[in-house]
Short mmCIF file of C-alpha atoms and ligand atoms in Angstrom, two decimals:
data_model
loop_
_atom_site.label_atom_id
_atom_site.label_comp_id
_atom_site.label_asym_id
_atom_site.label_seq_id
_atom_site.Cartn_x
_atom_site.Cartn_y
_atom_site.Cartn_z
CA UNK A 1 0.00 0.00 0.00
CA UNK A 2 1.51 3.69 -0.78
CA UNK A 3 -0.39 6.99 -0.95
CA UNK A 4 1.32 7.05 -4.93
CA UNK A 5 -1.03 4.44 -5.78
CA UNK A 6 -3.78 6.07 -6.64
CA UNK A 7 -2.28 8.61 -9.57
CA UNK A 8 -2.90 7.09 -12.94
CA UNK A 9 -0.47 6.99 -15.49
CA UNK A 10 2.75 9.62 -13.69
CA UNK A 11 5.35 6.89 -12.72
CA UNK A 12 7.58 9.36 -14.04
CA UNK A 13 7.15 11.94 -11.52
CA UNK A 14 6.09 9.50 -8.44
CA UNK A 15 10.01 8.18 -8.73
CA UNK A 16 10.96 12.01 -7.90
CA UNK A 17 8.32 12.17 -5.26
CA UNK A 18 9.64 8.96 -3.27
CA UNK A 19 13.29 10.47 -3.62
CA UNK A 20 12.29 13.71 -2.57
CA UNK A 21 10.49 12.13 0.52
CA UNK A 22 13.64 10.06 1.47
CA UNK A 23 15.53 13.09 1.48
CA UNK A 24 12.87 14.77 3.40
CA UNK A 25 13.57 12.48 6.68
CA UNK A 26 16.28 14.90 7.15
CA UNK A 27 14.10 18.07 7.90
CA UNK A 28 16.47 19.84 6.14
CA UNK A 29 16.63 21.31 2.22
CA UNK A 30 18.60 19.25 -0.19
CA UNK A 31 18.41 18.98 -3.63
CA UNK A 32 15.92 16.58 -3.96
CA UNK A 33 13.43 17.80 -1.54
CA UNK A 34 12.78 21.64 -1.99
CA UNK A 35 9.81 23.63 0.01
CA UNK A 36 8.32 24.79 -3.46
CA UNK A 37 6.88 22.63 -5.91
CA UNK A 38 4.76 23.59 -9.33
CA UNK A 39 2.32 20.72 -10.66
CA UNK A 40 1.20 21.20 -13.84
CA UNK A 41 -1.18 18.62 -16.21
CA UNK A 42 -4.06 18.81 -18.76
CA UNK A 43 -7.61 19.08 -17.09
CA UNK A 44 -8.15 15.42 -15.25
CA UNK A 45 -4.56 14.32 -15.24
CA UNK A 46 -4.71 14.72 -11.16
CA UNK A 47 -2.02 17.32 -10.47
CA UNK A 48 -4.28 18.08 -7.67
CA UNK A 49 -4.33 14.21 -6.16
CA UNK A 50 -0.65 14.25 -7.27
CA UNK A 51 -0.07 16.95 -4.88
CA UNK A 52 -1.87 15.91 -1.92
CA UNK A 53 -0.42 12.35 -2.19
CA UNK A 54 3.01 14.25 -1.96
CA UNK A 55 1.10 16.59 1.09
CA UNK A 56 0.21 12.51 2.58
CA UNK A 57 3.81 11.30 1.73
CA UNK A 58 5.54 14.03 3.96
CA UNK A 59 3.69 14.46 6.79
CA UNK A 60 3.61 10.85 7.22
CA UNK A 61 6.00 8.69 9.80
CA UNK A 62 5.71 5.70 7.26
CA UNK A 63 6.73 7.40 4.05
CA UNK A 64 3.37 7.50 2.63
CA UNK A 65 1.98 4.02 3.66
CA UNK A 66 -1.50 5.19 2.97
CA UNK A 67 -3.30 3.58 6.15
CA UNK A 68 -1.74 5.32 8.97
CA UNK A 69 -3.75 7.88 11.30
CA UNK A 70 -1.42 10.68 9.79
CA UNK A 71 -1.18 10.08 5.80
CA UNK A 72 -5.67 9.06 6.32
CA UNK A 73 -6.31 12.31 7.97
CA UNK A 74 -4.18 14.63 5.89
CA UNK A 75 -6.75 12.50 3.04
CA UNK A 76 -9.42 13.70 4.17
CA UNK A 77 -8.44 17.50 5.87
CA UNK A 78 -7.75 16.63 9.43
CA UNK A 79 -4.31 16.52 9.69
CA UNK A 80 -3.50 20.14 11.51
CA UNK A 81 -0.04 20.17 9.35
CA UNK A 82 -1.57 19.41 5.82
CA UNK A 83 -3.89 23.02 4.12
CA UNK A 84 -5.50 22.21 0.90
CA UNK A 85 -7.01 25.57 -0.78
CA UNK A 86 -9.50 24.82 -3.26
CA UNK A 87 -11.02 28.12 -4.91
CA UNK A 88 -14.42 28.02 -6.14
CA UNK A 89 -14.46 31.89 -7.28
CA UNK A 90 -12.63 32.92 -10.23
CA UNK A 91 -10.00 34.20 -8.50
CA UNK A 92 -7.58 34.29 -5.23
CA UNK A 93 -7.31 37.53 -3.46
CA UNK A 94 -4.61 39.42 -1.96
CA UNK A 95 -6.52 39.24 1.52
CA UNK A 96 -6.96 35.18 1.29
CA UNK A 97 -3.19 34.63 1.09
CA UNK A 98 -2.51 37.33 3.89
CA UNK A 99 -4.94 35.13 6.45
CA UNK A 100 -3.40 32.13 4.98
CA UNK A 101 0.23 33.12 5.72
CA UNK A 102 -0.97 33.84 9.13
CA UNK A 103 -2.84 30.61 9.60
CA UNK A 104 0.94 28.77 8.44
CA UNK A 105 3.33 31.08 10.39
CA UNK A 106 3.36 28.88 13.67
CA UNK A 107 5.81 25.70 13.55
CA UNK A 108 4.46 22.16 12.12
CA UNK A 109 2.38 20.50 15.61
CA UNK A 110 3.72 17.38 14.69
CA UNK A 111 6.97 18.35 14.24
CA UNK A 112 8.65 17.58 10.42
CA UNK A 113 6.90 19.81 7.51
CA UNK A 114 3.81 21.87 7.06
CA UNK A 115 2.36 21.53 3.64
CA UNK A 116 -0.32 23.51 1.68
CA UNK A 117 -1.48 22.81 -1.35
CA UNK A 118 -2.86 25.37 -3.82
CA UNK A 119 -4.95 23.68 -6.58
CA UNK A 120 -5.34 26.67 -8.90
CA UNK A 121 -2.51 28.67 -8.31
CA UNK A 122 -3.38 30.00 -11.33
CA UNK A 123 -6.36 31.82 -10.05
CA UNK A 124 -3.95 33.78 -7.65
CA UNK A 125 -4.27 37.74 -8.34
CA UNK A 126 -1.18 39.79 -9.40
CA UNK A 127 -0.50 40.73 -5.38
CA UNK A 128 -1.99 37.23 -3.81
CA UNK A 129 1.11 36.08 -6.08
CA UNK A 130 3.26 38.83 -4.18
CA UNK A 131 2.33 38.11 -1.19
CA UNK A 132 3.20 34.36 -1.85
CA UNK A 133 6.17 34.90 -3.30
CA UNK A 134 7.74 36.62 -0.35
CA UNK A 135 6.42 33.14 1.86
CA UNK A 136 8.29 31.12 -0.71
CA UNK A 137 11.16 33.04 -1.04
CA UNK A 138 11.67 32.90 3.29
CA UNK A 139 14.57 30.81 3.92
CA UNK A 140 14.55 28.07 6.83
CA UNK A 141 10.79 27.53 6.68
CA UNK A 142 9.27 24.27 7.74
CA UNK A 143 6.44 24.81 5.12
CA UNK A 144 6.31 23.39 1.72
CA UNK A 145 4.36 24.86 -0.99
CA UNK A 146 2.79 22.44 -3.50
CA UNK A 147 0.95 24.63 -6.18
CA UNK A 148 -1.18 23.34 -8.90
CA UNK A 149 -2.07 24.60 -12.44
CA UNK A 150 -2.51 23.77 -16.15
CA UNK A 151 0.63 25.13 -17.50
CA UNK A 152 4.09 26.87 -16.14
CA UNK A 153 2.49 30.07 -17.92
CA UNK A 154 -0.72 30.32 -15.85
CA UNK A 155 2.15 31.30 -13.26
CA UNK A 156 3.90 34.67 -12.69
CA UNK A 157 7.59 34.10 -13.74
CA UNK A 158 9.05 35.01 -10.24
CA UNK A 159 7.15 32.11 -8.60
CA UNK A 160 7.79 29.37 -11.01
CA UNK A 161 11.45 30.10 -11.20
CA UNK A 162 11.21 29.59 -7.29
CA UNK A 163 9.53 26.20 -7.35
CA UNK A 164 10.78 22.76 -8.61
CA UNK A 165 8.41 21.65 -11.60
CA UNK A 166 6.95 18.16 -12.13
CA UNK A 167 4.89 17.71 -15.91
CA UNK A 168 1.57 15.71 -15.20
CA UNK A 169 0.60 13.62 -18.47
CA UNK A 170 -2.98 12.30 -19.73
CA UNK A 171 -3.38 8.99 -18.60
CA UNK A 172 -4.44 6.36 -20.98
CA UNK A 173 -7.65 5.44 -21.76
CA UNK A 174 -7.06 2.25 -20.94
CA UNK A 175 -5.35 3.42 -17.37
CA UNK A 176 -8.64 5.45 -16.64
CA UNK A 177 -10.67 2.28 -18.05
CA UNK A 178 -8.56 0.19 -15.53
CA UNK A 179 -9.22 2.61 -12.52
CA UNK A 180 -13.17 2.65 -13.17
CA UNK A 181 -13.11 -0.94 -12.77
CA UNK A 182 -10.93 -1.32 -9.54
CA UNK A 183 -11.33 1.39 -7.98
CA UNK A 184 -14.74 2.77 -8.00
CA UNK A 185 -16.44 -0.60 -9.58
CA UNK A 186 -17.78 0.68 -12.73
CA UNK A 187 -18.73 -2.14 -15.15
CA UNK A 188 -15.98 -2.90 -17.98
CA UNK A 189 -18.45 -1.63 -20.78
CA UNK A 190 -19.55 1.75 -19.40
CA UNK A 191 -15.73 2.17 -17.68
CA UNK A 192 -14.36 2.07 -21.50
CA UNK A 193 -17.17 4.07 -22.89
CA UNK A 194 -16.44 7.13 -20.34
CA UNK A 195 -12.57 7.03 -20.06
CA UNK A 196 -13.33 7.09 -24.21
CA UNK A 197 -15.53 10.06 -24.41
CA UNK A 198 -13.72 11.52 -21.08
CA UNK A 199 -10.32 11.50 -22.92
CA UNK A 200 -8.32 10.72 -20.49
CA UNK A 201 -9.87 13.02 -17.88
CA UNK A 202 -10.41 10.93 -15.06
CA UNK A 203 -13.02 13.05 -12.45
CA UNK A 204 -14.79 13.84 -15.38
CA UNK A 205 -14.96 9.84 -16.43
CA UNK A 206 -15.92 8.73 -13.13
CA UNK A 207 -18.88 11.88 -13.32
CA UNK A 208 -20.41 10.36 -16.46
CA UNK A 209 -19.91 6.65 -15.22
CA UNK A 210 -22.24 7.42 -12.22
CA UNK A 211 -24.58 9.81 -13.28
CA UNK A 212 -27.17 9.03 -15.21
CA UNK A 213 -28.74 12.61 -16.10
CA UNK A 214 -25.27 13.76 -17.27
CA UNK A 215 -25.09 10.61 -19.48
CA UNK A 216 -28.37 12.03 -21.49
CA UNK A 217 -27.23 15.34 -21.04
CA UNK A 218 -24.17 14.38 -23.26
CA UNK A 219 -26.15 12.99 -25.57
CA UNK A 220 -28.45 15.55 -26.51
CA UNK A 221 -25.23 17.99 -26.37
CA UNK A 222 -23.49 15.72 -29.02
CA UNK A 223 -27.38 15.54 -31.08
CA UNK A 224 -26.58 19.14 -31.96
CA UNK A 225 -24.51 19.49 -34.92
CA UNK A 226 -26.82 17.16 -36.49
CA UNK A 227 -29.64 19.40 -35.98
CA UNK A 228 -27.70 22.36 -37.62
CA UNK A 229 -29.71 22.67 -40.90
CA UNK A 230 -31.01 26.60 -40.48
CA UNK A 231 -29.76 29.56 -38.60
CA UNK A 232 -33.23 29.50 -36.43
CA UNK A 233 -31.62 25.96 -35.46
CA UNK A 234 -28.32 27.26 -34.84
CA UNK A 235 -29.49 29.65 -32.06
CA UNK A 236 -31.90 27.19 -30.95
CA UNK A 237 -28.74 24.80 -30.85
CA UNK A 238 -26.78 27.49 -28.39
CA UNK A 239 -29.96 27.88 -26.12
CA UNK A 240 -30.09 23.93 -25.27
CA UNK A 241 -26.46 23.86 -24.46
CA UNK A 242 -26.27 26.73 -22.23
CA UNK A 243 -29.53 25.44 -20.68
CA UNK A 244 -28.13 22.29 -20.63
CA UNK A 245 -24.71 23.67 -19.13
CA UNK A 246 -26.82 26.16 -16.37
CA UNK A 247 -29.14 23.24 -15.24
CA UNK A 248 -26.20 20.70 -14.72
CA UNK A 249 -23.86 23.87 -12.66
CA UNK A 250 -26.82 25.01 -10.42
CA UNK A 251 -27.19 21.23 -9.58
CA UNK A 252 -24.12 20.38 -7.98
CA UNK A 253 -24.18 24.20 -6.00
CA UNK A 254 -27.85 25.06 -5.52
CA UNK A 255 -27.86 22.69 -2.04
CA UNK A 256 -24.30 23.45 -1.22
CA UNK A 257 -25.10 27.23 -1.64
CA UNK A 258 -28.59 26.94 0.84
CA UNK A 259 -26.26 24.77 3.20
CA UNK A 260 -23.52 27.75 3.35
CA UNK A 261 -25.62 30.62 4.22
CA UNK A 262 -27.55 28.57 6.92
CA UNK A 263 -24.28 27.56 8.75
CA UNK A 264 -23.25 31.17 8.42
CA UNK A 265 -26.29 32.83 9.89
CA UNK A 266 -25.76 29.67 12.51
CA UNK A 267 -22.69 31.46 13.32
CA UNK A 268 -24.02 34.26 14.14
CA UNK A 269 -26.50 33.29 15.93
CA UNK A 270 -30.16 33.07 13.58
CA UNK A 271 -32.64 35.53 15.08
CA UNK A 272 -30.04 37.33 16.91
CA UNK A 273 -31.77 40.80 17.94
CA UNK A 274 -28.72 42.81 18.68
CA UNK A 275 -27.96 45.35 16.39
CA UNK A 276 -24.43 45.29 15.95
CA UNK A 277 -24.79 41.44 15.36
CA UNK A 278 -27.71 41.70 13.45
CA UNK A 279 -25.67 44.10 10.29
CA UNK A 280 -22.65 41.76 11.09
CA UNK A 281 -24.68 38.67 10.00
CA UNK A 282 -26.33 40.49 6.78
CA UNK A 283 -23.04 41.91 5.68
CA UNK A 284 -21.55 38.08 5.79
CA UNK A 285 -24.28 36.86 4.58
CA UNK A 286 -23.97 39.41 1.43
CA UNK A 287 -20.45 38.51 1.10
CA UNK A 288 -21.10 35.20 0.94
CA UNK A 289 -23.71 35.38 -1.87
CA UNK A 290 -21.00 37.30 -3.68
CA UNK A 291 -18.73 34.73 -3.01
CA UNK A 292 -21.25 31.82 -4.48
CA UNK A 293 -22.28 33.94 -7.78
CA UNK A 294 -19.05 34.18 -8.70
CA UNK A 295 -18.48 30.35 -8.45
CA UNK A 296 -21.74 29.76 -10.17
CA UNK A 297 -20.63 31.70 -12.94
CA UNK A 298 -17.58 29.96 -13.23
CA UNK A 299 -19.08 26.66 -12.94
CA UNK A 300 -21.26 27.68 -15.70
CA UNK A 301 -18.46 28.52 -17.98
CA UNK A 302 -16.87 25.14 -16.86
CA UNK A 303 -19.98 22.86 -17.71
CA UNK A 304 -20.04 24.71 -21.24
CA UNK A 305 -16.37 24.37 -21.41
CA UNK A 306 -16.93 20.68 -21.18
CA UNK A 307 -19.67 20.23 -23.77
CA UNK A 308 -17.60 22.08 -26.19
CA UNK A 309 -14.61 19.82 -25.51
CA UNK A 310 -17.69 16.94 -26.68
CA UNK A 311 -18.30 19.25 -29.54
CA UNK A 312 -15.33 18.83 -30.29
CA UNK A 313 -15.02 15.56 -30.65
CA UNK A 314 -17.68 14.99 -32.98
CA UNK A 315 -15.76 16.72 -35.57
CA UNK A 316 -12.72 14.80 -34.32
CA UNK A 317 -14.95 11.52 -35.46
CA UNK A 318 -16.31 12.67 -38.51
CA UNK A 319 -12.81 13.25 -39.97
CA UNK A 320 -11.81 9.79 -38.58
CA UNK A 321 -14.83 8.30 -40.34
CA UNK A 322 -13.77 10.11 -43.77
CA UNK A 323 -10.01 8.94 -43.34
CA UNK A 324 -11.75 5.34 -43.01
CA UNK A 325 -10.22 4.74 -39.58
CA UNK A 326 -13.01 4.23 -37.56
CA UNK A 327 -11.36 1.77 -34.50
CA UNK A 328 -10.16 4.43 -32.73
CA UNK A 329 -13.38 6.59 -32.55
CA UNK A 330 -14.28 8.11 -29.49
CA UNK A 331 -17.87 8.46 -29.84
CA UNK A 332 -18.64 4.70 -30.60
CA UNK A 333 -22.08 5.09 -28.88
CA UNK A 334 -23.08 7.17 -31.85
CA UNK A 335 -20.83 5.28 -34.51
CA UNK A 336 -23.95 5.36 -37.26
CA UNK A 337 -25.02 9.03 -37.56
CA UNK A 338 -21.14 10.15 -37.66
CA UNK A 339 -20.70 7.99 -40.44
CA UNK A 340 -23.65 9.41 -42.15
CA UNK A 341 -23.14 12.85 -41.41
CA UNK A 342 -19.17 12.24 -42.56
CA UNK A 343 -20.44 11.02 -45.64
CA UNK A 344 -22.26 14.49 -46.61
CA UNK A 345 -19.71 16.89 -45.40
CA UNK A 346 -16.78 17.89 -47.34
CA UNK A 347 -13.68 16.59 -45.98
CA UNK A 348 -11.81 19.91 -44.92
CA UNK A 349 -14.78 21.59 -43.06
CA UNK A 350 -14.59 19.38 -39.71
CA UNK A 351 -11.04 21.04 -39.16
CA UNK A 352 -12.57 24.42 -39.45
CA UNK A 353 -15.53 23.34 -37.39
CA UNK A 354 -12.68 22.19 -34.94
CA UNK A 355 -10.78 25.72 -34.88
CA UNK A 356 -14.24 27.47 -34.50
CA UNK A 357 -14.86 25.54 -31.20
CA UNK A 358 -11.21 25.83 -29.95
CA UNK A 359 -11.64 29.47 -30.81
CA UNK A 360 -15.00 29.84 -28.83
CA UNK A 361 -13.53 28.01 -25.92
CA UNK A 362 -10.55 30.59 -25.90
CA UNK A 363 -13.54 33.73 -25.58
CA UNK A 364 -14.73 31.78 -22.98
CA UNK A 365 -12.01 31.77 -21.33
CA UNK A 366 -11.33 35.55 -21.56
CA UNK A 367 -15.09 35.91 -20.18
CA UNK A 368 -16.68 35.93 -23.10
CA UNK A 369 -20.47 36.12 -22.60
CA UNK A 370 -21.60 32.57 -22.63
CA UNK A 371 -24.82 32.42 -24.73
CA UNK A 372 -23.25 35.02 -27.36
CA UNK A 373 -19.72 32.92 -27.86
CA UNK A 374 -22.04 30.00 -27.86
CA UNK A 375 -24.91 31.49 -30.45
CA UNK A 376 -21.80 32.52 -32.46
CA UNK A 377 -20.03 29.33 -32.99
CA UNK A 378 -23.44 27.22 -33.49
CA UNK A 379 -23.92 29.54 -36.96
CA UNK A 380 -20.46 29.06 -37.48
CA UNK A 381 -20.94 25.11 -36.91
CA UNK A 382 -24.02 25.33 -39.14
CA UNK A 383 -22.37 26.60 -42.24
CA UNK A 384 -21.94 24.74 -45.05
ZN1 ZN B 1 1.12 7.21 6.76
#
């Protein structure tokens, strides 16, 4: 058993890790164990598990046996020496890592390392980086940074030249196939049907494997360029998957969101009739809201993300089908109509279809209103 276990397809950075947490025994710097670390990886390649195995691995008197009180409780955010930040807003504020750097100032309780882990150190705001970088640049600290993003250029320059960096891959389909099966039970058939359509994204496999409403979701999302006959059909088309997109993001937060304000009102004690207490609890209670738009928003522009990453892969097929090499489509489930459809399109227009949706996802990504980015690139889709 070993906390490394678990991360599909990066033997060639768990090697590192176990060196770097032999050398880490010593409680001292060295050159293979370093107090900053950058993991970057596609969407789904687990720099985020990769890091808190690491977070496990250190903190733990066994070198990361995986069944001890220490490396099980830093699992699951009880060990008092092992932070995991996860952002839900778009971004990480200046204020954030100033309470943070507080929070990690006093020495590791259980003597050896303190470790946070920042999954989207990418979403850190020019000064939240500043104020970081001055924590990693401190020399002699028991803490150990272990940041997370999807490239070394999501980063500011003067913190990734600071931190070691380890390269996340895809997995294989067949690896995320594989961990359906034995780890979370998934029949063989459906496992290799949504490690296929998932690419290679494993949370995002294991989501469609066990979740019935997204499975039809994905279907009618990947109906759509074959109802592309009309421009009234091409807005039509961008309606459904924003819909589609809205509906699936306000169903994972709407209960966590109810749940959030309750505990906070909780807090400050519900019915509460003094007055100073009474604006406290409506000004945190505003703040909050703030707080859980912004994450809806960007859960929104996630979900459509996703679909358009589907999208994509239509095209992806059709071209397969017209190049005759039809074994290694991912869309087997709808093998028939992309065959047909390939069969009327001319052979150069699924690239451009391709580029349109890369190109839409890049708007999005700059903020791009949703509906408009997506009404635009369904009349783009439905040209012939
Ligand atoms: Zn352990």
């Amino acid at each position: 058993m070993n906390v490394f276990n678990d991360l599909v397809g990066q033997e060639h950075i768990t090697e590192i890790l176990k060196s770097a947490i032999a050398a880490s025994r010593t409680g001292v710097e060295s050159q293979d164990m370093t107090h900053a670390w950058l993991f970057t990886g596609p969407p789904g390649s687990g720099r985020s598990s990769a890091a808190v195995a690491f977070a496990r691995a250190l903190i733990c008197p066994n070198q990361g046996y995986g069944a001890c009180n220490e490396c099980q409780s830093a699992a699951t955010g009880g060990h008092p020496d092992v932070e995991v930040i996860r952002t839900e807003g778009l971004s990480i504020k200046v204020e954030e890592i100033r309470e943070l750097l507080t929070r990690v100032a006093w020495a590791p309780s259980m003597g050896g390392w303190r470790v946070v882990v920042m999954e989207d150190a990418d979403r850190l705001t020019e000064s939240a980086a500043n104020a970081l970088l001055k924590a990693i640049e401190e020399p002699g600290t028991r803490t150990v940074w272990l940041l997370c993003a999807p490239t070394l250029h999501d980063v500011l320059p003067t913190i990734r030249s600071r931190c070691r960096h380890l390269q996340l891959r895809s997995p294989s389909i067949e690896a995320v196939t594989q961990v359906l099966i034995k780890r979370d039970n998934i029949s063989p058939t459906m496992a290799d049907f949504a490690a296929r359509v998932s690419q290679g994204h494993i949370g995002r496999a294991k989501y469609l494997a066990t979740n019935e409403k997204v499975r039809s979701n994905r279907k009618v999302i990947m109906q759509l360029p074959l109802q592309l006959r009309s421009l009234a059909e091409a807005f039509q088309a961008a309606q459904s998957l924003v819909d589609i997109a809205t509906e699936e993001a306000s169903a994972s937060s709407g209960i966590r969101d109810e749940k959030e304000i309750e505990k906070l009102q909780e807090a400050y004690g519900k019915g509460a009739t003094g007055r100073g207490m009474a604006t406290g609890a409506a000004k945190a209670v505003k703040e909050l809201e703030k707080e859980q738009k912004s994450r809806a928003t960007r859960m929104v522009r996630d979900s459509i993300d996703g679909a358009l990453l589907d999208l994509a892969t239509f095209y992806r097929d059709v071209m397969m089908a017209q190049a005759g090499v039809t074994e290694s489509m991912i869309n087997s489930d709808i093998r028939s109509e992309i065959e047909s459809y390939a069969t009327s399109f001319p052979a150069h227009t699924a690239v451009q279809k391709m580029s349109a949706i890369l190109e839409a996802r890049n708007h999005l990504a700059m903020n791009a209103a949703p509906l408009v980015t997506c009404e635009a690139l369904m009349c783009e889709l439905a040209r012939r």
